Amino acid sequence: MRQSKLLSAQLQVLRQQMYPPEAMKSMKTFTSREVASLLGVAESTLRQMSIDGEGVIPDRQDNGRRAYTLAQINELRVFLAHKRPGESLGFLPRRREGDKLQVIAVANFKGGSAKTTTTVHLAHYMALQGLRVLVLDLDPQASLSTMFGYQPEFDVDENETLYAALRYDEEERRPLREVIRKSYFEGVDIVPGNLELMEYEHETPQAIARGLSRGDGMFFRRLKSVISEVENDYDLVLIDSPPQLGYLTLGALYAATSLIITVHPAMLDVASMNQFLAMTSDLMSVIEDAGGSLDHDFIRYIITRHNPHDAPQVNVVALLRSLFGQDVLAAPVVDTTAIANAGLEKKSLYEIARGAVGRDTLNRALESVDAVNGEIFQLVKTVWGRT
């Protein structure tokens, strides 16, 4: 306990140094070139719109260049979607009436498979495309919350995690909307986590014994029921699952419309994933025997931390592709110092400033992550009936 308090205090000091003066993360601005790339228009079109006073008026930096916030980019999406109705889905790809809310669980109980990093990059990528994203931190270790700038023991009080919405105590349970927080990243909301989430693992067996886990209140249905409360507010829900197959993970698997399994291409990791798949299969059977219906739109494997020059890793990737075919995403996430350096500042590659790492290194890393996230986005759009 003494060492935990020492470390917590030092982490708080580091955060205050990293994000002065409020000790909270903030969102970067975007250049005209970056905005044009995100919107799929020419930079000259943006310049002319700014001159004509159309859309939004960006800020001017000291060097005279235009700087756009993500909120302004989203305003431009709406403006262009109305101005060019034939291209509206390209500018504003949010789900329309009749489109199913996409709930993607990122899972694997092997540590070091980059679950949290994958979730953060996917959330940021989808928000940059104009989607409304909710991320749920189901891991008591709360690494996802840390990446979003929350120090769990300081910033997340009692009954402020997802446990507050899932708990069996009717008097203490809160609506999900009350524990959702706006993040610093425009378009991304978060329900942070901390050690309190372990209470759900402890209480569920007792609730089952007392007959409290029935109907929609059954332990594996509770998360899906809770998400339905805010279904109209989001296009995509991302769940960072805990690294074990407990009641929270079962709830995530049942609530999910799709499943992403991260795998580091090393034999020990693959052997561990095999156990994860076997146990997951058994537990899904238990859910179905209890009346639960599991119908995922897609299940995909992401190769993470891949070194294409490492022969054993290349062989493992080849093995996975030969066994699982198209269920393995075509693009792997390469092992790069850019992601590690960004992680030191609790940032994704989409936040890191140019110059923080070598330009070529950052570009290669972004190309890799963009390719992976682009594949997932395409799968989501296919579910929504868009080709």
XYZ file of C-alpha atoms in Angstrom:
387
model
C 0.000 0.000 0.000
C 2.825 2.395 0.843
C 4.539 1.747 -2.484
C 1.237 2.064 -4.370
C 0.650 5.492 -2.830
C 4.201 6.574 -3.623
C 3.807 5.539 -7.258
C 0.355 7.120 -7.599
C 1.642 10.433 -6.276
C 4.569 10.387 -8.696
C 2.285 9.565 -11.640
C 0.119 12.523 -10.679
C 3.190 14.785 -10.661
C 4.216 13.520 -14.091
C 0.734 14.189 -15.459
C 0.792 17.748 -14.164
C 4.146 18.264 -15.865
C 2.954 16.673 -19.113
C -0.393 18.480 -19.422
C -0.137 21.895 -17.718
C -1.924 23.906 -16.469
C -5.052 21.778 -15.857
C -3.159 18.443 -15.843
C -5.692 17.172 -18.426
C -5.153 16.061 -21.993
C -6.241 18.317 -24.829
C -6.897 17.785 -28.518
C -4.456 18.949 -31.174
C -5.477 21.070 -34.155
C -5.215 20.064 -37.809
C -3.576 21.739 -40.805
C -5.434 22.444 -44.047
C -3.625 19.534 -45.679
C -4.698 17.123 -42.928
C -8.298 18.373 -43.082
C -8.416 18.043 -46.862
C -7.159 14.460 -46.560
C -9.768 13.588 -43.911
C -12.615 15.113 -45.948
C -11.438 13.865 -49.325
C -11.417 17.322 -50.924
C -8.704 19.458 -52.461
C -6.803 21.809 -50.176
C -7.682 24.629 -52.567
C -11.380 23.903 -51.942
C -10.866 24.442 -48.223
C -8.942 27.623 -48.864
C -11.714 29.006 -51.086
C -14.386 28.048 -48.549
C -12.452 29.904 -45.864
C -12.122 32.992 -48.102
C -15.846 32.880 -48.959
C -16.801 32.443 -45.306
C -18.450 29.081 -45.975
C -18.537 26.309 -43.417
C -16.296 27.341 -40.527
C -13.646 29.966 -40.013
C -10.435 28.310 -38.788
C -7.974 29.949 -36.439
C -4.775 31.442 -37.790
C -1.433 30.371 -36.361
C 1.482 32.771 -35.913
C 2.876 31.675 -39.270
C -0.421 32.478 -40.979
C -1.462 28.875 -41.559
C -5.032 27.775 -40.872
C -5.637 25.487 -37.874
C -8.855 23.480 -37.561
C -10.244 21.729 -34.503
C -11.888 18.329 -34.916
C -15.201 19.931 -33.966
C -14.762 22.331 -36.901
C -13.910 19.430 -39.191
C -17.164 17.751 -38.198
C -19.020 20.996 -38.932
C -17.445 20.955 -42.379
C -18.633 17.364 -42.828
C -22.215 18.430 -42.164
C -21.872 21.492 -44.432
C -20.418 19.499 -47.331
C -22.932 16.679 -46.893
C -25.757 19.185 -47.373
C -23.991 21.017 -50.186
C -23.211 17.798 -52.075
C -26.056 15.390 -51.214
C -24.841 12.832 -53.724
C -21.621 12.465 -51.705
C -23.194 12.859 -48.258
C -22.310 9.353 -47.061
C -18.674 9.984 -47.914
C -18.587 13.205 -45.927
C -20.816 12.074 -43.047
C -20.636 8.260 -42.730
C -22.597 8.012 -39.494
C -25.188 5.272 -39.252
C -28.580 6.145 -40.630
C -32.056 5.070 -39.568
C -32.202 1.287 -39.738
C -28.429 0.821 -39.399
C -27.504 -1.402 -36.481
C -25.376 0.032 -33.685
C -21.962 -1.584 -33.959
C -20.560 -2.899 -30.666
C -17.025 -4.197 -31.135
C -15.323 -6.089 -28.309
C -11.524 -6.244 -28.408
C -10.482 -9.395 -26.581
C -7.672 -11.787 -25.662
C -6.515 -12.796 -22.205
C -2.829 -12.871 -23.164
C -1.029 -9.816 -21.823
C 0.993 -7.831 -24.332
C -1.297 -8.522 -27.288
C -1.968 -4.756 -27.654
C -5.692 -4.868 -26.826
C -5.773 -1.405 -25.301
C -3.533 0.163 -27.953
C -5.758 -1.349 -30.650
C -8.905 0.008 -28.960
C -7.506 3.526 -28.561
C -6.284 3.764 -32.160
C -9.577 2.392 -33.489
C -11.590 4.863 -31.394
C -9.526 7.820 -32.566
C -9.571 6.689 -36.196
C -13.351 6.272 -36.223
C -13.841 9.687 -34.610
C -11.605 11.236 -37.272
C -13.913 9.704 -39.893
C -16.842 11.524 -38.282
C -18.414 8.710 -36.252
C -19.777 9.091 -32.721
C -17.840 6.649 -30.569
C -18.342 5.353 -27.023
C -15.503 3.408 -25.408
C -16.088 1.190 -22.377
C -13.167 0.270 -20.139
C -14.026 -3.130 -18.643
C -10.494 -3.848 -17.453
C -9.957 -3.235 -13.706
C -6.359 -2.288 -14.545
C -7.867 0.656 -16.490
C -5.105 1.041 -19.084
C -7.620 2.437 -21.581
C -8.715 5.088 -19.076
C -5.069 6.003 -18.508
C -4.589 6.491 -22.258
C -7.511 8.913 -22.207
C -5.857 10.932 -19.453
C -7.594 9.542 -16.376
C -5.580 8.298 -13.422
C -8.028 5.712 -12.016
C -7.294 6.163 -8.304
C -7.513 9.981 -8.544
C -10.037 10.732 -11.283
C -12.575 7.899 -11.029
C -14.501 7.845 -7.767
C -16.722 5.166 -6.285
C -19.676 4.177 -8.471
C -18.329 6.019 -11.526
C -17.287 3.001 -13.630
C -19.421 0.673 -15.721
C -19.995 -1.306 -12.529
C -22.358 1.489 -11.438
C -24.675 0.626 -14.348
C -24.276 -3.168 -14.020
C -24.491 -3.685 -10.272
C -27.309 -5.742 -8.739
C -28.078 -3.261 -5.947
C -31.139 -1.407 -7.267
C -30.667 1.587 -4.947
C -27.043 2.173 -5.947
C -27.330 1.341 -9.656
C -27.046 4.318 -12.009
C -28.163 4.848 -15.629
C -25.281 4.427 -18.071
C -25.686 8.012 -19.270
C -24.716 9.251 -15.795
C -21.274 7.602 -15.888
C -20.394 8.475 -19.496
C -17.798 11.240 -19.765
C -16.943 13.474 -22.687
C -13.305 12.868 -23.536
C -10.823 15.468 -24.753
C -10.973 13.773 -28.183
C -13.937 15.235 -30.081
C -16.462 12.540 -30.958
C -15.252 10.025 -28.363
C -17.026 9.492 -25.028
C -15.724 7.130 -22.367
C -16.827 5.171 -19.339
C -13.557 4.866 -17.399
C -12.565 1.912 -15.256
C -10.738 1.142 -12.045
C -10.458 -1.688 -9.522
C -14.130 -1.246 -8.618
C -14.999 -3.375 -11.674
C -13.809 -6.449 -9.776
C -16.891 -6.089 -7.567
C -19.026 -7.346 -10.463
C -16.963 -10.538 -10.640
C -17.448 -11.058 -6.896
C -21.145 -10.167 -6.738
C -22.410 -12.096 -9.753
C -22.132 -15.617 -8.224
C -23.975 -14.362 -5.135
C -26.654 -12.723 -7.320
C -27.137 -15.969 -9.249
C -27.482 -17.881 -5.962
C -30.091 -15.361 -4.721
C -32.051 -15.552 -7.974
C -31.313 -11.942 -8.983
C -29.761 -12.879 -12.338
C -32.864 -13.508 -14.445
C -34.354 -12.277 -17.735
C -32.713 -9.082 -19.000
C -31.002 -8.895 -15.613
C -29.154 -12.145 -16.238
C -25.419 -11.544 -15.796
C -24.470 -11.933 -19.469
C -27.414 -9.809 -20.682
C -26.867 -6.842 -18.369
C -24.222 -5.063 -20.456
C -26.223 -5.363 -23.677
C -29.288 -4.013 -21.885
C -27.312 -1.106 -20.469
C -25.815 -0.183 -23.875
C -29.317 -0.086 -25.367
C -30.067 2.913 -23.094
C -27.749 5.110 -25.197
C -28.081 3.343 -28.547
C -29.354 6.430 -30.371
C -26.405 8.558 -29.252
C -23.608 6.607 -30.974
C -22.577 4.894 -34.178
C -19.990 2.631 -32.606
C -19.278 1.217 -29.143
C -15.818 -0.192 -28.431
C -15.233 -2.479 -25.448
C -11.752 -3.027 -24.032
C -12.280 -6.418 -22.396
C -10.406 -7.579 -19.301
C -7.550 -10.083 -19.806
C -9.489 -13.001 -18.377
C -12.679 -14.883 -19.114
C -14.881 -13.680 -16.256
C -18.423 -12.388 -16.039
C -17.463 -8.999 -17.501
C -15.889 -10.625 -20.557
C -18.920 -12.861 -21.031
C -21.117 -9.773 -20.933
C -18.896 -8.118 -23.530
C -19.025 -11.145 -25.840
C -22.821 -11.221 -25.633
C -23.256 -7.470 -26.075
C -20.856 -7.332 -29.019
C -22.103 -7.356 -32.590
C -18.519 -8.061 -33.696
C -15.318 -9.343 -32.142
C -11.687 -8.350 -32.673
C -9.014 -10.718 -31.333
C -5.507 -9.291 -31.069
C -2.577 -11.659 -31.434
C 1.167 -11.108 -31.236
C 2.788 -13.486 -33.773
C 4.914 -15.534 -31.380
C 4.339 -19.222 -30.648
C 3.721 -18.738 -26.916
C 1.151 -16.045 -27.676
C -0.532 -18.196 -30.319
C -0.634 -21.171 -27.928
C -2.228 -18.921 -25.291
C -4.732 -17.634 -27.851
C -5.664 -21.231 -28.639
C -6.644 -21.715 -24.992
C -8.560 -18.431 -25.116
C -10.502 -19.611 -28.188
C -11.295 -22.991 -26.635
C -12.493 -21.455 -23.366
C -14.447 -18.744 -25.194
C -16.164 -21.387 -27.304
C -17.143 -23.373 -24.212
C -18.485 -20.290 -22.445
C -20.415 -19.143 -25.518
C -22.070 -22.569 -25.502
C -23.038 -22.006 -21.869
C -24.596 -18.654 -22.840
C -26.576 -20.248 -25.663
C -27.723 -23.084 -23.385
C -28.995 -20.388 -21.006
C -31.107 -18.859 -23.786
C -28.662 -16.290 -25.119
C -28.365 -15.832 -28.882
C -24.882 -15.096 -30.247
C -24.805 -13.723 -33.781
C -21.676 -11.692 -34.510
C -21.501 -9.734 -37.750
C -17.789 -10.490 -38.042
C -14.931 -11.954 -36.028
C -11.434 -10.933 -37.081
C -7.861 -11.436 -35.893
C -5.413 -8.520 -35.873
C -1.704 -9.273 -36.075
C -0.079 -6.810 -33.637
C 3.516 -5.776 -32.900
C 4.634 -7.514 -36.074
C 8.247 -7.398 -37.215
C 8.219 -8.360 -40.925
C 11.991 -8.982 -40.787
C 11.681 -11.571 -38.004
C 11.561 -15.000 -39.695
C 9.791 -16.850 -36.821
C 7.114 -14.137 -36.711
C 6.652 -14.309 -40.473
C 6.171 -18.077 -40.188
C 3.571 -17.664 -37.435
C 1.654 -15.103 -39.506
C 1.745 -17.456 -42.497
C 0.408 -20.261 -40.276
C -2.490 -18.122 -39.020
C -3.395 -16.979 -42.524
C -3.317 -20.553 -43.844
C -5.619 -21.715 -41.034
C -8.033 -18.789 -40.718
C -7.884 -17.228 -44.200
C -9.797 -13.949 -44.518
C -10.639 -13.950 -40.820
C -7.120 -12.520 -40.333
C -7.012 -8.854 -41.366
C -4.812 -8.342 -44.411
C -2.843 -5.525 -42.779
C -0.787 -6.175 -39.643
C 0.182 -3.548 -37.070
C 3.940 -3.283 -37.390
C 6.229 -3.174 -34.371
C 7.453 0.413 -34.269
C 9.083 2.836 -31.866
C 6.494 5.427 -32.917
C 3.711 3.641 -30.997
C 5.986 3.124 -27.986
C 7.047 6.792 -27.983
C 3.433 7.943 -28.283
C 2.496 5.653 -25.393
C 5.007 7.400 -23.133
C 2.869 10.536 -23.487
C -0.388 8.523 -23.262
C -1.143 9.326 -26.882
C -2.150 7.488 -30.000
C -0.352 7.979 -33.306
C -3.221 10.269 -34.324
C -2.266 12.721 -31.564
C 1.513 12.666 -31.701
C 3.113 15.866 -32.979
C 5.178 15.851 -36.129
C 8.802 15.939 -35.085
C 8.252 13.940 -31.895
C 9.623 10.951 -33.819
C 11.271 10.657 -37.225
C 8.935 11.575 -40.066
C 9.499 8.331 -41.991
C 9.019 6.262 -38.828
C 5.755 8.041 -38.013
C 4.474 7.779 -41.589
C 5.170 4.037 -41.733
C 3.444 3.525 -38.390
C 0.414 5.583 -39.451
C 0.148 3.703 -42.754
C 0.093 0.417 -40.839
C -2.505 1.490 -38.270
C -4.635 3.267 -40.889
C -4.700 0.116 -43.019
C -5.914 -2.016 -40.094
C -8.532 0.493 -38.951
C -9.622 1.079 -42.549
C -10.350 -2.640 -42.938
C -12.472 -2.627 -39.787
C -14.304 0.512 -40.935
C -15.051 -1.204 -44.239
C -16.474 -4.206 -42.377
C -18.716 -1.864 -40.364
C -19.918 -0.113 -43.520
C -20.639 -3.500 -45.115
C -22.859 -4.373 -42.137
C -24.658 -1.089 -42.765
C -25.224 -2.112 -46.375
C -22.663 0.229 -47.924
C -20.173 -1.017 -50.488
